[in-house]
Amino acid sequence: MMDRLATYWAERSTREQWMLGVMFALLAIVILWFGIALPLNRAQRDARAALVEATDRNAAIRAAADQLKALPRNPAGGGSGVPLDQYVGQSAGEAGLTLERAQAQGNDRMEIAIASVRPIALFSWLSGLEAQGVRVVTMSARPSPTAGSVSVQAVLERGEGQ
């Protein structure tokens, strides 16, 4: 194969060899530019935009969490005669949220999971629950496949916070 290429190259005049050399050099530059440089530049821009968006979402969620922490923890009745799991399920339905899992852990404690919820809707619902005497003991939120949404697991408890 190399012999055939060497023979082919030797059959070309010096002028043709120069023209082919320039053509291959330009072809290599075009391939490097459009095949490597531009895609990497685009990927870097997209990554920066995603980072900025994620940072903004993180700041908004942290601000909402700080607001929730600042709320008074005095129970205002909050369906004290109703079992906690029933009360939380009803209030989630009224808020337009779908509980993926709701497990009671005694009368005044339960674990919930929500597959996909917008952070604003989640924190509005949780602040309403806290105003009614149901507090968040632990909560874990992760980005869900739906853009701008999170999946949440939380433990809720009825009663005053510490």
PDB file of C-alpha atoms in Angstrom:
ATOM      1  CA  MET A   1       0.000   0.000   0.000  1.00  0.00           C
ATOM      2  CA  MET A   2       2.782   2.407   0.954  1.00  0.00           C
ATOM      3  CA  ASP A   3       4.672   1.466  -2.195  1.00  0.00           C
ATOM      4  CA  ARG A   4       1.668   2.373  -4.313  1.00  0.00           C
ATOM      5  CA  LEU A   5       1.345   5.729  -2.568  1.00  0.00           C
ATOM      6  CA  ALA A   6       5.065   6.412  -2.955  1.00  0.00           C
ATOM      7  CA  THR A   7       4.845   5.545  -6.654  1.00  0.00           C
ATOM      8  CA  TYR A   8       1.769   7.722  -7.087  1.00  0.00           C
ATOM      9  CA  TRP A   9       3.535  10.607  -5.310  1.00  0.00           C
ATOM     10  CA  ALA A  10       6.679  10.204  -7.391  1.00  0.00           C
ATOM     11  CA  GLU A  11       4.652  10.327 -10.626  1.00  0.00           C
ATOM     12  CA  ARG A  12       3.375  13.818  -9.714  1.00  0.00           C
ATOM     13  CA  SER A  13       5.271  16.889 -10.759  1.00  0.00           C
ATOM     14  CA  THR A  14       6.776  19.190  -8.135  1.00  0.00           C
ATOM     15  CA  ARG A  15       3.981  21.688  -8.724  1.00  0.00           C
ATOM     16  CA  GLU A  16       1.306  18.984  -8.187  1.00  0.00           C
ATOM     17  CA  GLN A  17       3.090  17.752  -5.050  1.00  0.00           C
ATOM     18  CA  TRP A  18       3.019  21.288  -3.624  1.00  0.00           C
ATOM     19  CA  MET A  19      -0.656  21.709  -4.503  1.00  0.00           C
ATOM     20  CA  LEU A  20      -1.555  18.356  -2.938  1.00  0.00           C
ATOM     21  CA  GLY A  21       0.514  19.234   0.158  1.00  0.00           C
ATOM     22  CA  VAL A  22      -1.279  22.556   0.563  1.00  0.00           C
ATOM     23  CA  MET A  23      -4.639  20.842  -0.003  1.00  0.00           C
ATOM     24  CA  PHE A  24      -3.941  18.216   2.695  1.00  0.00           C
ATOM     25  CA  ALA A  25      -2.721  20.894   5.122  1.00  0.00           C
ATOM     26  CA  LEU A  26      -5.876  22.977   4.572  1.00  0.00           C
ATOM     27  CA  LEU A  27      -8.021  19.856   4.878  1.00  0.00           C
ATOM     28  CA  ALA A  28      -6.342  19.036   8.198  1.00  0.00           C
ATOM     29  CA  ILE A  29      -6.966  22.588   9.463  1.00  0.00           C
ATOM     30  CA  VAL A  30     -10.656  22.441   8.481  1.00  0.00           C
ATOM     31  CA  ILE A  31     -11.109  19.034  10.127  1.00  0.00           C
ATOM     32  CA  LEU A  32      -9.414  20.230  13.325  1.00  0.00           C
ATOM     33  CA  TRP A  33     -11.468  23.424  13.390  1.00  0.00           C
ATOM     34  CA  PHE A  34     -14.908  21.985  12.650  1.00  0.00           C
ATOM     35  CA  GLY A  35     -14.309  18.590  14.204  1.00  0.00           C
ATOM     36  CA  ILE A  36     -12.605  19.557  17.450  1.00  0.00           C
ATOM     37  CA  ALA A  37     -12.344  23.284  18.197  1.00  0.00           C
ATOM     38  CA  LEU A  38     -15.941  24.357  17.522  1.00  0.00           C
ATOM     39  CA  PRO A  39     -17.610  21.394  19.315  1.00  0.00           C
ATOM     40  CA  LEU A  40     -15.371  21.915  22.359  1.00  0.00           C
ATOM     41  CA  ASN A  41     -16.153  25.633  22.394  1.00  0.00           C
ATOM     42  CA  ARG A  42     -19.893  24.921  22.144  1.00  0.00           C
ATOM     43  CA  ALA A  43     -19.699  22.331  24.937  1.00  0.00           C
ATOM     44  CA  GLN A  44     -17.824  24.784  27.158  1.00  0.00           C
ATOM     45  CA  ARG A  45     -20.443  27.513  26.573  1.00  0.00           C
ATOM     46  CA  ASP A  46     -23.277  25.073  27.304  1.00  0.00           C
ATOM     47  CA  ALA A  47     -21.567  23.887  30.485  1.00  0.00           C
ATOM     48  CA  ARG A  48     -21.104  27.478  31.682  1.00  0.00           C
ATOM     49  CA  ALA A  49     -24.766  28.265  31.011  1.00  0.00           C
ATOM     50  CA  ALA A  50     -25.856  25.130  32.870  1.00  0.00           C
ATOM     51  CA  LEU A  51     -23.615  26.043  35.811  1.00  0.00           C
ATOM     52  CA  VAL A  52     -25.052  29.550  36.006  1.00  0.00           C
ATOM     53  CA  GLU A  53     -28.598  28.177  35.877  1.00  0.00           C
ATOM     54  CA  ALA A  54     -27.869  25.562  38.546  1.00  0.00           C
ATOM     55  CA  THR A  55     -26.221  28.181  40.763  1.00  0.00           C
ATOM     56  CA  ASP A  56     -29.259  30.450  40.463  1.00  0.00           C
ATOM     57  CA  ARG A  57     -31.602  27.564  41.303  1.00  0.00           C
ATOM     58  CA  ASN A  58     -29.422  26.616  44.271  1.00  0.00           C
ATOM     59  CA  ALA A  59     -29.495  30.186  45.593  1.00  0.00           C
ATOM     60  CA  ALA A  60     -33.284  30.359  45.190  1.00  0.00           C
ATOM     61  CA  ILE A  61     -33.784  27.053  47.009  1.00  0.00           C
ATOM     62  CA  ARG A  62     -31.440  28.080  49.815  1.00  0.00           C
ATOM     63  CA  ALA A  63     -33.264  31.399  50.203  1.00  0.00           C
ATOM     64  CA  ALA A  64     -36.607  29.598  50.360  1.00  0.00           C
ATOM     65  CA  ALA A  65     -35.192  27.141  52.912  1.00  0.00           C
ATOM     66  CA  ASP A  66     -33.937  30.053  55.044  1.00  0.00           C
ATOM     67  CA  GLN A  67     -37.402  31.600  54.897  1.00  0.00           C
ATOM     68  CA  LEU A  68     -38.932  28.313  56.001  1.00  0.00           C
ATOM     69  CA  LYS A  69     -36.498  28.060  58.894  1.00  0.00           C
ATOM     70  CA  ALA A  70     -37.452  31.581  59.977  1.00  0.00           C
ATOM     71  CA  LEU A  71     -41.147  30.711  60.248  1.00  0.00           C
ATOM     72  CA  PRO A  72     -42.540  30.333  63.767  1.00  0.00           C
ATOM     73  CA  ARG A  73     -42.816  26.723  64.853  1.00  0.00           C
ATOM     74  CA  ASN A  74     -45.950  27.139  66.939  1.00  0.00           C
ATOM     75  CA  PRO A  75     -48.636  24.667  65.948  1.00  0.00           C
ATOM     76  CA  ALA A  76     -51.865  26.350  64.951  1.00  0.00           C
ATOM     77  CA  GLY A  77     -54.082  23.317  65.276  1.00  0.00           C
ATOM     78  CA  GLY A  78     -53.118  21.725  61.967  1.00  0.00           C
ATOM     79  CA  GLY A  79     -55.701  18.990  61.971  1.00  0.00           C
ATOM     80  CA  SER A  80     -54.584  17.721  65.365  1.00  0.00           C
ATOM     81  CA  GLY A  81     -57.562  15.356  65.507  1.00  0.00           C
ATOM     82  CA  VAL A  82     -56.735  13.895  62.090  1.00  0.00           C
ATOM     83  CA  PRO A  83     -53.912  11.342  61.598  1.00  0.00           C
ATOM     84  CA  LEU A  84     -50.800  13.005  60.210  1.00  0.00           C
ATOM     85  CA  ASP A  85     -50.607  10.872  57.065  1.00  0.00           C
ATOM     86  CA  GLN A  86     -54.202  11.710  56.169  1.00  0.00           C
ATOM     87  CA  TYR A  87     -53.701  15.415  56.860  1.00  0.00           C
ATOM     88  CA  VAL A  88     -50.475  15.602  54.808  1.00  0.00           C
ATOM     89  CA  GLY A  89     -52.000  13.620  51.944  1.00  0.00           C
ATOM     90  CA  GLN A  90     -55.047  15.900  51.856  1.00  0.00           C
ATOM     91  CA  SER A  91     -52.977  19.089  51.964  1.00  0.00           C
ATOM     92  CA  ALA A  92     -50.668  17.757  49.220  1.00  0.00           C
ATOM     93  CA  GLY A  93     -53.694  17.068  47.033  1.00  0.00           C
ATOM     94  CA  GLU A  94     -55.043  20.566  47.679  1.00  0.00           C
ATOM     95  CA  ALA A  95     -51.651  22.005  46.709  1.00  0.00           C
ATOM     96  CA  GLY A  96     -51.627  19.969  43.489  1.00  0.00           C
ATOM     97  CA  LEU A  97     -48.762  17.688  44.567  1.00  0.00           C
ATOM     98  CA  THR A  98     -48.668  13.921  44.094  1.00  0.00           C
ATOM     99  CA  LEU A  99     -47.066  11.936  46.886  1.00  0.00           C
ATOM    100  CA  GLU A 100     -45.202   8.975  45.445  1.00  0.00           C
ATOM    101  CA  ARG A 101     -44.845   7.431  48.902  1.00  0.00           C
ATOM    102  CA  ALA A 102     -46.329   8.315  52.280  1.00  0.00           C
ATOM    103  CA  GLN A 103     -45.443   6.013  55.159  1.00  0.00           C
ATOM    104  CA  ALA A 104     -46.655   6.678  58.681  1.00  0.00           C
ATOM    105  CA  GLN A 105     -44.035   6.196  61.404  1.00  0.00           C
ATOM    106  CA  GLY A 106     -46.353   6.405  64.363  1.00  0.00           C
ATOM    107  CA  ASN A 107     -49.172   8.898  64.952  1.00  0.00           C
ATOM    108  CA  ASP A 108     -47.206  12.111  64.654  1.00  0.00           C
ATOM    109  CA  ARG A 109     -44.383  11.227  62.232  1.00  0.00           C
ATOM    110  CA  MET A 110     -44.268  10.154  58.587  1.00  0.00           C
ATOM    111  CA  GLU A 111     -41.953   9.773  55.614  1.00  0.00           C
ATOM    112  CA  ILE A 112     -42.911  11.100  52.196  1.00  0.00           C
ATOM    113  CA  ALA A 113     -41.440  10.989  48.682  1.00  0.00           C
ATOM    114  CA  ILE A 114     -42.366  13.149  45.701  1.00  0.00           C
ATOM    115  CA  ALA A 115     -41.011  12.138  42.268  1.00  0.00           C
ATOM    116  CA  SER A 116     -41.091  15.537  40.577  1.00  0.00           C
ATOM    117  CA  VAL A 117     -42.072  18.930  41.956  1.00  0.00           C
ATOM    118  CA  ARG A 118     -41.108  22.541  41.292  1.00  0.00           C
ATOM    119  CA  PRO A 119     -39.139  23.950  44.256  1.00  0.00           C
ATOM    120  CA  ILE A 120     -41.483  26.940  44.643  1.00  0.00           C
ATOM    121  CA  ALA A 121     -44.544  24.688  44.906  1.00  0.00           C
ATOM    122  CA  LEU A 122     -42.737  22.377  47.332  1.00  0.00           C
ATOM    123  CA  PHE A 123     -41.602  25.136  49.670  1.00  0.00           C
ATOM    124  CA  SER A 124     -44.985  26.871  49.561  1.00  0.00           C
ATOM    125  CA  TRP A 125     -46.654  23.611  50.565  1.00  0.00           C
ATOM    126  CA  LEU A 126     -44.089  22.942  53.310  1.00  0.00           C
ATOM    127  CA  SER A 127     -44.463  26.455  54.714  1.00  0.00           C
ATOM    128  CA  GLY A 128     -48.225  25.920  54.863  1.00  0.00           C
ATOM    129  CA  LEU A 129     -47.676  22.668  56.730  1.00  0.00           C
ATOM    130  CA  GLU A 130     -45.287  24.337  59.158  1.00  0.00           C
ATOM    131  CA  ALA A 131     -47.829  27.066  59.794  1.00  0.00           C
ATOM    132  CA  GLN A 132     -50.202  24.267  60.812  1.00  0.00           C
ATOM    133  CA  GLY A 133     -47.713  22.652  63.193  1.00  0.00           C
ATOM    134  CA  VAL A 134     -46.190  20.019  60.902  1.00  0.00           C
ATOM    135  CA  ARG A 135     -42.438  20.441  60.682  1.00  0.00           C
ATOM    136  CA  VAL A 136     -39.785  18.998  58.396  1.00  0.00           C
ATOM    137  CA  VAL A 137     -37.357  16.830  60.354  1.00  0.00           C
ATOM    138  CA  THR A 138     -35.140  15.820  57.425  1.00  0.00           C
ATOM    139  CA  MET A 139     -35.327  16.476  53.718  1.00  0.00           C
ATOM    140  CA  SER A 140     -33.319  15.363  50.706  1.00  0.00           C
ATOM    141  CA  ALA A 141     -33.892  16.976  47.303  1.00  0.00           C
ATOM    142  CA  ARG A 142     -32.229  16.023  44.030  1.00  0.00           C
ATOM    143  CA  PRO A 143     -32.727  17.268  40.482  1.00  0.00           C
ATOM    144  CA  SER A 144     -35.357  15.221  38.688  1.00  0.00           C
ATOM    145  CA  PRO A 145     -35.335  14.368  34.975  1.00  0.00           C
ATOM    146  CA  THR A 146     -37.950  17.067  34.405  1.00  0.00           C
ATOM    147  CA  ALA A 147     -36.209  20.418  33.861  1.00  0.00           C
ATOM    148  CA  GLY A 148     -36.570  22.802  36.798  1.00  0.00           C
ATOM    149  CA  SER A 149     -37.986  20.132  39.112  1.00  0.00           C
ATOM    150  CA  VAL A 150     -36.636  18.180  42.059  1.00  0.00           C
ATOM    151  CA  SER A 151     -37.408  14.801  43.564  1.00  0.00           C
ATOM    152  CA  VAL A 152     -37.849  14.941  47.322  1.00  0.00           C
ATOM    153  CA  GLN A 153     -37.722  12.585  50.267  1.00  0.00           C
ATOM    154  CA  ALA A 154     -38.637  14.024  53.657  1.00  0.00           C
ATOM    155  CA  VAL A 155     -39.615  13.067  57.181  1.00  0.00           C
ATOM    156  CA  LEU A 156     -42.422  15.181  58.643  1.00  0.00           C
ATOM    157  CA  GLU A 157     -43.435  15.424  62.269  1.00  0.00           C
ATOM    158  CA  ARG A 158     -46.350  17.040  64.062  1.00  0.00           C
ATOM    159  CA  GLY A 159     -45.438  19.172  67.035  1.00  0.00           C
ATOM    160  CA  GLU A 160     -43.214  22.068  68.017  1.00  0.00           C
ATOM    161  CA  GLY A 161     -39.656  22.292  66.759  1.00  0.00           C
ATOM    162  CA  GLN A 162     -36.620  22.550  68.970  1.00  0.00           C
TER     163      GLN A 162
END
